[in-house]
mmCIF file of C-alpha atoms and ligand atoms in Angstrom:
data_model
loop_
_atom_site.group_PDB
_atom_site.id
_atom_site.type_symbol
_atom_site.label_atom_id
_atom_site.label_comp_id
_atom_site.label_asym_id
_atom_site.label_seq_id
_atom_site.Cartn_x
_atom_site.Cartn_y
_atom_site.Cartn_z
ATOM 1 C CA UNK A 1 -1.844 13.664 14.866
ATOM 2 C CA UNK A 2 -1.208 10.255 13.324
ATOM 3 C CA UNK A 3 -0.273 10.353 9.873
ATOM 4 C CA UNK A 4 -2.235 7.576 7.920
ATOM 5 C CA UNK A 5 -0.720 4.902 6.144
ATOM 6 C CA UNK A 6 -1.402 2.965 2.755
ATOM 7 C CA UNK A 7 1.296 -0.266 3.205
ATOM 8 C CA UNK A 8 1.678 -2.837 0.484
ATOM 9 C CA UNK A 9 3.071 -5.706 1.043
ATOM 10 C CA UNK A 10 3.869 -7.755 -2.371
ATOM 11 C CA UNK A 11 4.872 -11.118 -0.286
ATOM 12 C CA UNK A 12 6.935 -13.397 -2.896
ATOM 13 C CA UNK A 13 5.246 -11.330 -5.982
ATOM 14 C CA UNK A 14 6.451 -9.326 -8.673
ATOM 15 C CA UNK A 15 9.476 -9.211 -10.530
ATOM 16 C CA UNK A 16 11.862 -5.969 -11.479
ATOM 17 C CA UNK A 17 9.101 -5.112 -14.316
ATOM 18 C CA UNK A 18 6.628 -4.911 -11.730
ATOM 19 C CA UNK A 19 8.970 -1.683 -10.573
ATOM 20 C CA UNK A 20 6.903 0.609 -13.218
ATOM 21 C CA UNK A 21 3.585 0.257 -10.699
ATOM 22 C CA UNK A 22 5.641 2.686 -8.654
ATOM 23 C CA UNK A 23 5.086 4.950 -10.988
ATOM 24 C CA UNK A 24 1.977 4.517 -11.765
ATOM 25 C CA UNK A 25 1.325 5.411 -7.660
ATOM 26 C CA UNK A 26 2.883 8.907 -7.428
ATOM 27 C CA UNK A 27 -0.556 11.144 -7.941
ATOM 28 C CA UNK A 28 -2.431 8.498 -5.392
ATOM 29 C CA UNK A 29 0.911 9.113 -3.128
ATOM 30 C CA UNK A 30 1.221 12.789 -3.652
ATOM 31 C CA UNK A 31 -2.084 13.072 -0.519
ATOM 32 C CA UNK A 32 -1.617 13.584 2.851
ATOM 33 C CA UNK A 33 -1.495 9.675 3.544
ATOM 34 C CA UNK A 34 2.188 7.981 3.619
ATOM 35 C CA UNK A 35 2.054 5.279 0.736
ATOM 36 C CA UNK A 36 4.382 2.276 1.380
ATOM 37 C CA UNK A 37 5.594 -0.682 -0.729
ATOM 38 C CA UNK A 38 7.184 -3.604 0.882
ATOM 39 C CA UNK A 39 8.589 -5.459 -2.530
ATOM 40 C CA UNK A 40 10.349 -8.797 -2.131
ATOM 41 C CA UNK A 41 14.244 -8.398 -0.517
ATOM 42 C CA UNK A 42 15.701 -8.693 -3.842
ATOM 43 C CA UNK A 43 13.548 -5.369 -5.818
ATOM 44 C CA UNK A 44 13.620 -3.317 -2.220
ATOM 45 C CA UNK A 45 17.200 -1.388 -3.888
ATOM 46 C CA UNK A 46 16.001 -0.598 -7.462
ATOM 47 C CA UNK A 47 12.376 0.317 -5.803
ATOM 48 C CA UNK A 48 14.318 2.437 -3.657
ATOM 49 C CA UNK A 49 16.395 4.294 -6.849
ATOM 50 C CA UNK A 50 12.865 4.789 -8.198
ATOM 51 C CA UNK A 51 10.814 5.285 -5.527
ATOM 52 C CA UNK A 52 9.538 9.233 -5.559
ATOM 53 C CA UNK A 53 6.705 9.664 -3.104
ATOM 54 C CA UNK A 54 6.226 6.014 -2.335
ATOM 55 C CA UNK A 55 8.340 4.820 0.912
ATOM 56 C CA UNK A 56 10.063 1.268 0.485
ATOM 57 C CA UNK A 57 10.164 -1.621 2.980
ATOM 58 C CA UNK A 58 11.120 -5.100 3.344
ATOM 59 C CA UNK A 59 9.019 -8.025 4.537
ATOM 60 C CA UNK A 60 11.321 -9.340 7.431
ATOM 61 C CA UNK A 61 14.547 -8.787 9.088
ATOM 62 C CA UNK A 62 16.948 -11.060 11.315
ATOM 63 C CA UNK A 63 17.449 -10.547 14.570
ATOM 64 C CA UNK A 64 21.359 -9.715 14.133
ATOM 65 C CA UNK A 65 23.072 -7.418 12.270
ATOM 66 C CA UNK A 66 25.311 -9.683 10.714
ATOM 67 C CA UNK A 67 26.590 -13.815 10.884
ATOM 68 C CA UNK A 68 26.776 -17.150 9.893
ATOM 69 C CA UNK A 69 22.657 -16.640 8.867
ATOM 70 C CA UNK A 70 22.632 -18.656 5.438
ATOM 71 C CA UNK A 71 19.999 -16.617 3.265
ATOM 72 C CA UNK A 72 19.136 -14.578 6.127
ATOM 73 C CA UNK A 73 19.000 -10.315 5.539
ATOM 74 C CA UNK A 74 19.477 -8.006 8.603
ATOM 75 C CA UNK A 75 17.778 -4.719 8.783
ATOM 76 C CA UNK A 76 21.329 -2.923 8.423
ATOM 77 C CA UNK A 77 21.505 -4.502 4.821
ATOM 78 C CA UNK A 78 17.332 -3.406 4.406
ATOM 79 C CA UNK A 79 18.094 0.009 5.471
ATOM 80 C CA UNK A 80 21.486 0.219 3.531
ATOM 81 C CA UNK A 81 19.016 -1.169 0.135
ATOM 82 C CA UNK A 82 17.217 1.853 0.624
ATOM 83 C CA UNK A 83 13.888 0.810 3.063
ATOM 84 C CA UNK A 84 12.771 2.441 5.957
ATOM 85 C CA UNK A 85 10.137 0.235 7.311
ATOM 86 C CA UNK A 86 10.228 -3.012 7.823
ATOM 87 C CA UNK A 87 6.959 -5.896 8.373
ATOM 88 C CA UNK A 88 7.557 -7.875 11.169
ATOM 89 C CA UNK A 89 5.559 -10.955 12.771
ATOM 90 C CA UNK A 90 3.585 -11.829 9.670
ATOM 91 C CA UNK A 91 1.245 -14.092 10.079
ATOM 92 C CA UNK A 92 2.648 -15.800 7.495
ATOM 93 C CA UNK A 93 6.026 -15.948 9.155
ATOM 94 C CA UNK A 94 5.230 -16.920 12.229
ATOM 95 C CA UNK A 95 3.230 -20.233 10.677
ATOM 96 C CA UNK A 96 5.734 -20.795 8.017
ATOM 97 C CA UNK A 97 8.965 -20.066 9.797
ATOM 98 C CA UNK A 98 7.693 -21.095 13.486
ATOM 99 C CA UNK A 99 8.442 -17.180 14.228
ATOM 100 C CA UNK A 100 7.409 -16.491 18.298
ATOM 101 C CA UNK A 101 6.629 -13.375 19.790
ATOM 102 C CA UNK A 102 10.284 -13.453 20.904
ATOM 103 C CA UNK A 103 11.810 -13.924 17.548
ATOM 104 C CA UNK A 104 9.666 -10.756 16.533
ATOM 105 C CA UNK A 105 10.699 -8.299 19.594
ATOM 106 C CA UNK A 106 14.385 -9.560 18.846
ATOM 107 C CA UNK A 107 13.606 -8.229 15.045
ATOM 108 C CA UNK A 108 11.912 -5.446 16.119
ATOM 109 C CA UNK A 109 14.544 -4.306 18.679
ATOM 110 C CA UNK A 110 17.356 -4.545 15.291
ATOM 111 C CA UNK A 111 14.844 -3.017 13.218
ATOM 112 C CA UNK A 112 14.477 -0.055 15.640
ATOM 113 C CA UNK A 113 18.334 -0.518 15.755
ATOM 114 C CA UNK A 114 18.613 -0.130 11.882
ATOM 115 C CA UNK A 115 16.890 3.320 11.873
ATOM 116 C CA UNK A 116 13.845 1.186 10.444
ATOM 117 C CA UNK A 117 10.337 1.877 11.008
ATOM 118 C CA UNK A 118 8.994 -1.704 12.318
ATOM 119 C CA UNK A 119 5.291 -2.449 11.032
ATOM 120 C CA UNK A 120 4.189 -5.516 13.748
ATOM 121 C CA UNK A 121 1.296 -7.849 12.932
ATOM 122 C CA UNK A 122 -1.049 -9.372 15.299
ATOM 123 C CA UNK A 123 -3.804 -11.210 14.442
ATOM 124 C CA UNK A 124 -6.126 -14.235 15.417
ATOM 125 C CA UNK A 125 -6.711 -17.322 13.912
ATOM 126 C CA UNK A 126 -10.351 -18.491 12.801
ATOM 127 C CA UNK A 127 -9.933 -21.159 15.776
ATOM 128 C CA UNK A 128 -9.201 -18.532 18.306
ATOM 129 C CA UNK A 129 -12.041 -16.507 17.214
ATOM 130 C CA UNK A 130 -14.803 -19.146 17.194
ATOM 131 C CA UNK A 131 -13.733 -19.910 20.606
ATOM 132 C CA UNK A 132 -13.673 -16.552 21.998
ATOM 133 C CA UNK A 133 -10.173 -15.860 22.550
ATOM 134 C CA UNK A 134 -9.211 -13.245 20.101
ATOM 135 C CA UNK A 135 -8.732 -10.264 22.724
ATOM 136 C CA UNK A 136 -6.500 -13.141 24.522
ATOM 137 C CA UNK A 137 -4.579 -13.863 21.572
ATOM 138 C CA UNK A 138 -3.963 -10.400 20.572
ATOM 139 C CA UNK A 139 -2.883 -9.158 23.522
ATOM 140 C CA UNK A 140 -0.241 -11.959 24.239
ATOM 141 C CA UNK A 141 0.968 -11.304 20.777
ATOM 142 C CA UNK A 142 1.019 -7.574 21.785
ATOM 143 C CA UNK A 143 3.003 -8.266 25.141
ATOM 144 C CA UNK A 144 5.294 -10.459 23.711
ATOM 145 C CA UNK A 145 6.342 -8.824 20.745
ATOM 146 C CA UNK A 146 6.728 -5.207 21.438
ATOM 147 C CA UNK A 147 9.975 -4.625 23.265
ATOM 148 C CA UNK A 148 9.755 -1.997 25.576
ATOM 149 C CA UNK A 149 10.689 1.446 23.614
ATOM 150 C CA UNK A 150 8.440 1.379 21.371
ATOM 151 C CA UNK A 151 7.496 5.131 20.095
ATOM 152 C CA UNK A 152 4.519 6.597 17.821
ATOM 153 C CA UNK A 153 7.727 7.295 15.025
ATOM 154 C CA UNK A 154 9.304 3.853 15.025
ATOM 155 C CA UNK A 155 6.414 1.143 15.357
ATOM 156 C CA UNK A 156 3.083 0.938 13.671
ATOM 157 C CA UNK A 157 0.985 -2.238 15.146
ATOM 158 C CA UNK A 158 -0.959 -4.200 11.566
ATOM 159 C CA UNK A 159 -4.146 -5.847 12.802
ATOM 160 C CA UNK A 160 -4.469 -8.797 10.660
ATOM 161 C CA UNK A 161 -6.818 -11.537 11.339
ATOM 162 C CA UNK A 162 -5.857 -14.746 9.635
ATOM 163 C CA UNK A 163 -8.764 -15.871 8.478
ATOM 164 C CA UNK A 164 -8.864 -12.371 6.387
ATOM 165 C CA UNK A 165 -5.649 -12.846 4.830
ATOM 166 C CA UNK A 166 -5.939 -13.538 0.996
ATOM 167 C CA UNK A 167 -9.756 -14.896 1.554
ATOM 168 C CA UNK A 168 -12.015 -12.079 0.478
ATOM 169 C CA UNK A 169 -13.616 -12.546 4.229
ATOM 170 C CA UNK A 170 -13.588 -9.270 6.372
ATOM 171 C CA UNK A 171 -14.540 -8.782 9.695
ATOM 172 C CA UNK A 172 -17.324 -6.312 10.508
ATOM 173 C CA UNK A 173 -16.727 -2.877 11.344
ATOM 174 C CA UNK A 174 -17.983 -3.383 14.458
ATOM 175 C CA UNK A 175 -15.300 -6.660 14.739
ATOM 176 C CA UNK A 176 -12.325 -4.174 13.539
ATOM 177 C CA UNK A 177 -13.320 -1.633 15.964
ATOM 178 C CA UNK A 178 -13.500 -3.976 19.186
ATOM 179 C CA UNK A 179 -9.598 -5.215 17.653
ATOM 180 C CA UNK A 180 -8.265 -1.583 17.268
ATOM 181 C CA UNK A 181 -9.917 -0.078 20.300
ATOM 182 C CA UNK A 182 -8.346 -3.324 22.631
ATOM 183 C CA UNK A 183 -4.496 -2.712 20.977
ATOM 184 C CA UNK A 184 -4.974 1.403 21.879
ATOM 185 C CA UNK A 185 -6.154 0.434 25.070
ATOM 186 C CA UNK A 186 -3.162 -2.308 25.474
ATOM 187 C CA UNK A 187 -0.329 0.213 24.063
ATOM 188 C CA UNK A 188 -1.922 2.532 26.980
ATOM 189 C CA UNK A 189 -1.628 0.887 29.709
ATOM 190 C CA UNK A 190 1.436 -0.148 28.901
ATOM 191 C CA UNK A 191 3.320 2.828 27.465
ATOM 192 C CA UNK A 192 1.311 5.729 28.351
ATOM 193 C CA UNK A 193 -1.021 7.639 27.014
ATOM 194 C CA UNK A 194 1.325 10.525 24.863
ATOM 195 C CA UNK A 195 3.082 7.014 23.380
ATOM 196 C CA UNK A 196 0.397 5.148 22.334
ATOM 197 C CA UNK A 197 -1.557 7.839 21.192
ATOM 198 C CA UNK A 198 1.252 8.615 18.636
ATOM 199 C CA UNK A 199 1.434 4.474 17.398
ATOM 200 C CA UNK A 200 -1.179 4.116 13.874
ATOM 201 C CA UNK A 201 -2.776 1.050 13.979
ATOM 202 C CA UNK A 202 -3.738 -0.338 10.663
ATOM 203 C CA UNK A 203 -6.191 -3.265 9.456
ATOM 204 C CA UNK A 204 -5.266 -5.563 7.216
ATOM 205 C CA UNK A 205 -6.581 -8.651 4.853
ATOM 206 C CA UNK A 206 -8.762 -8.461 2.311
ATOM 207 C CA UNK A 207 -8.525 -4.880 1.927
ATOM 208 C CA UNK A 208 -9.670 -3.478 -1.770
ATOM 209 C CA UNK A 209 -10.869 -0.445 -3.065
ATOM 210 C CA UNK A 210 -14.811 -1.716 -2.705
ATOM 211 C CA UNK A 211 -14.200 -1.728 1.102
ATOM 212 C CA UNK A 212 -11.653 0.521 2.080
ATOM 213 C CA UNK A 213 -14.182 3.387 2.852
ATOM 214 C CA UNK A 214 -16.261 1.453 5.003
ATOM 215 C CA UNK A 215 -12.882 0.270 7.043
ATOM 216 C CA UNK A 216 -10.876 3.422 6.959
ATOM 217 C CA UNK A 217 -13.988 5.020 8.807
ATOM 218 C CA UNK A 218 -13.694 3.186 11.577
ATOM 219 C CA UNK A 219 -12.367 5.039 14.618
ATOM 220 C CA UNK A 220 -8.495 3.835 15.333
ATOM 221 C CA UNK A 221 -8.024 2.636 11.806
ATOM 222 C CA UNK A 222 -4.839 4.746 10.869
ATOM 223 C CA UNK A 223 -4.619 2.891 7.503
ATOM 224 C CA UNK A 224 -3.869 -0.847 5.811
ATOM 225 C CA UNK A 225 -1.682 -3.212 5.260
ATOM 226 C CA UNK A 226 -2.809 -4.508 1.400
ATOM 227 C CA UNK A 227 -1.511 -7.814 0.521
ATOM 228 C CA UNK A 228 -2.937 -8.877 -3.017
ATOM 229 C CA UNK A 229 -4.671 -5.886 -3.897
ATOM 230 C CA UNK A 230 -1.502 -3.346 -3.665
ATOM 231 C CA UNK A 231 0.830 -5.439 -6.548
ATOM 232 C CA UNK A 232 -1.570 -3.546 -9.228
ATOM 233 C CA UNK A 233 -1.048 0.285 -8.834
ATOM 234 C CA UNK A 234 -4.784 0.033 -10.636
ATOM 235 C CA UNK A 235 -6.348 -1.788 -7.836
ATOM 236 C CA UNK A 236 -3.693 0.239 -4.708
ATOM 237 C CA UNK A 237 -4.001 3.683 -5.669
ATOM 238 C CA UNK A 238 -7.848 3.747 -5.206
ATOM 239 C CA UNK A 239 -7.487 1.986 -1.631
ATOM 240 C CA UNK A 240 -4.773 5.535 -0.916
ATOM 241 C CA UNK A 241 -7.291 7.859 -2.610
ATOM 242 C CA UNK A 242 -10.237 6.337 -0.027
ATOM 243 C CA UNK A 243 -7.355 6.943 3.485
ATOM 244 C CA UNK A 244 -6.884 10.497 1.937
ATOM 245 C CA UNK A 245 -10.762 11.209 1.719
ATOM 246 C CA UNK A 246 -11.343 9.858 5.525
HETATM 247 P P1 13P B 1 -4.550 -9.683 1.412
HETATM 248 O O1 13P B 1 -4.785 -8.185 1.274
HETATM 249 O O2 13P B 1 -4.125 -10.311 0.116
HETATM 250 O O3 13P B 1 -5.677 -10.353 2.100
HETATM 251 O O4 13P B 1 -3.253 -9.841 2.355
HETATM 252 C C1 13P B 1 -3.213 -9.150 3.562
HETATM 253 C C2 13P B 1 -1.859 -9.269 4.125
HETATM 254 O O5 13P B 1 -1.457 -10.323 4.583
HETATM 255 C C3 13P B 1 -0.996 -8.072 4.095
HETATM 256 O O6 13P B 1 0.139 -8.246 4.871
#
């Protein structure tokens, strides 16, 4: 049984008073979904002190532990901060940071390293879709950044189309469910059935509370990653109350 997952991720939002929509997510939290909150680096160690029901993340890791990395956080200081996942392969930091699929495995493998839960994105571009080459796409993404030991308790694979992302455009059901049905069918073949069985798989961009039903219904959809509607506990908690009631 996969357990499902609520993630937010805040991006480069919210400041320390932002902190109290933590609280404001403990009933939503208190369900049989995990509820997740991946704050900017510097909140992730008072979100942690404060944190109850809601697990904390961080938005990124480097590849090393420790170095000459100017600005740079490793997923030992994450995990020491108090997080236990970690997003990796963002769409957003693989356009503004130049991030390969090689650059993610690398974080993923310290993630794993760290004792942190690694939350990979995938996703296809407008372009790629409108040409036909999304299944493509994904799957290279998939091949290249998964390192080999990747287990149902310490990776979760994010589905995020770009063309989703902060745009109020969703794909169909029937678009998700080709997506999420291809990644099971990838993490199959290439780490066995018991494995990939055990990885969640959730959608994400553009998720809010008007659509969640419709999306968590869809077979394979273990949960979200929220972007803009998870920094208001108002607008998040009703998106967790809709994975608890699928
Ligand atoms: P939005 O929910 O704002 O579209 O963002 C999705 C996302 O990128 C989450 O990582």
């Amino acid at each position: 049984m996969r357990r499902k997952l609520a993630a937010g991720n805040w991006k480069m939002n919210g400041a320390l008073a932002a902190l109290s929509e933590l609280d404001a997510l403990q009933e939503a939290a208190s369900g049989d979904a995990e509820v997740l909150i991946c704050p900017p680096a510097t909140l992730i160690a008072s979100a942690a002190a404060k944190s109850g029901k809601v697990a904390i993340g961080g938005q990124d890791c480097h590849a090393a532990a420790s170095g000459a990395h100017t600005g740079d956080i490793s997923a030992p200081m994450l995990r020491e901060a108090g997080a236990t996942y970690v997003i990796l392969g963002h769409s957003e930091r693989r356009a503004d940071h130049g991030e390969t699929d090689a650059v993610v495995a690398a974080k993923t493998q310290a993630a794993w390293d760290a004792r942190l839960i690694a939350i990979v994105c995938v996703g296809e571009t407008l372009d790629d879709r409108e040409r036909g080459k999304t299944l493509d796409v994904i799957g290279a993404q998939l091949a290249g950044s998964l390192p080999d030991d990747v287990t149902g308790a310490n990776t979760v694979v994010a589905y995020e189309p770009v063309w989703a992302i902060g745009t109020g455009k969703v794909p169909t059901t029937d678009q998700i469910a080709e997506v999420h049905n291809f990644i099971r069918a990838t993490l199959i073949q290439r780490f066995g059935n018991e494995i990939a069985s055990a990885v969640r798989l959730l959608y994400g961009g553009s998720v809010k509370a008007s659509n969640a039903t419709q999306i968590f219904a869809v077979p394979d959809v273990d949960g979200a990653l929220v972007g803009g509607a998870s920094l208001k506990a108002s607008d998040f908690a009703p998106i967790v109350d809709a994975l608890n009631a699928a």
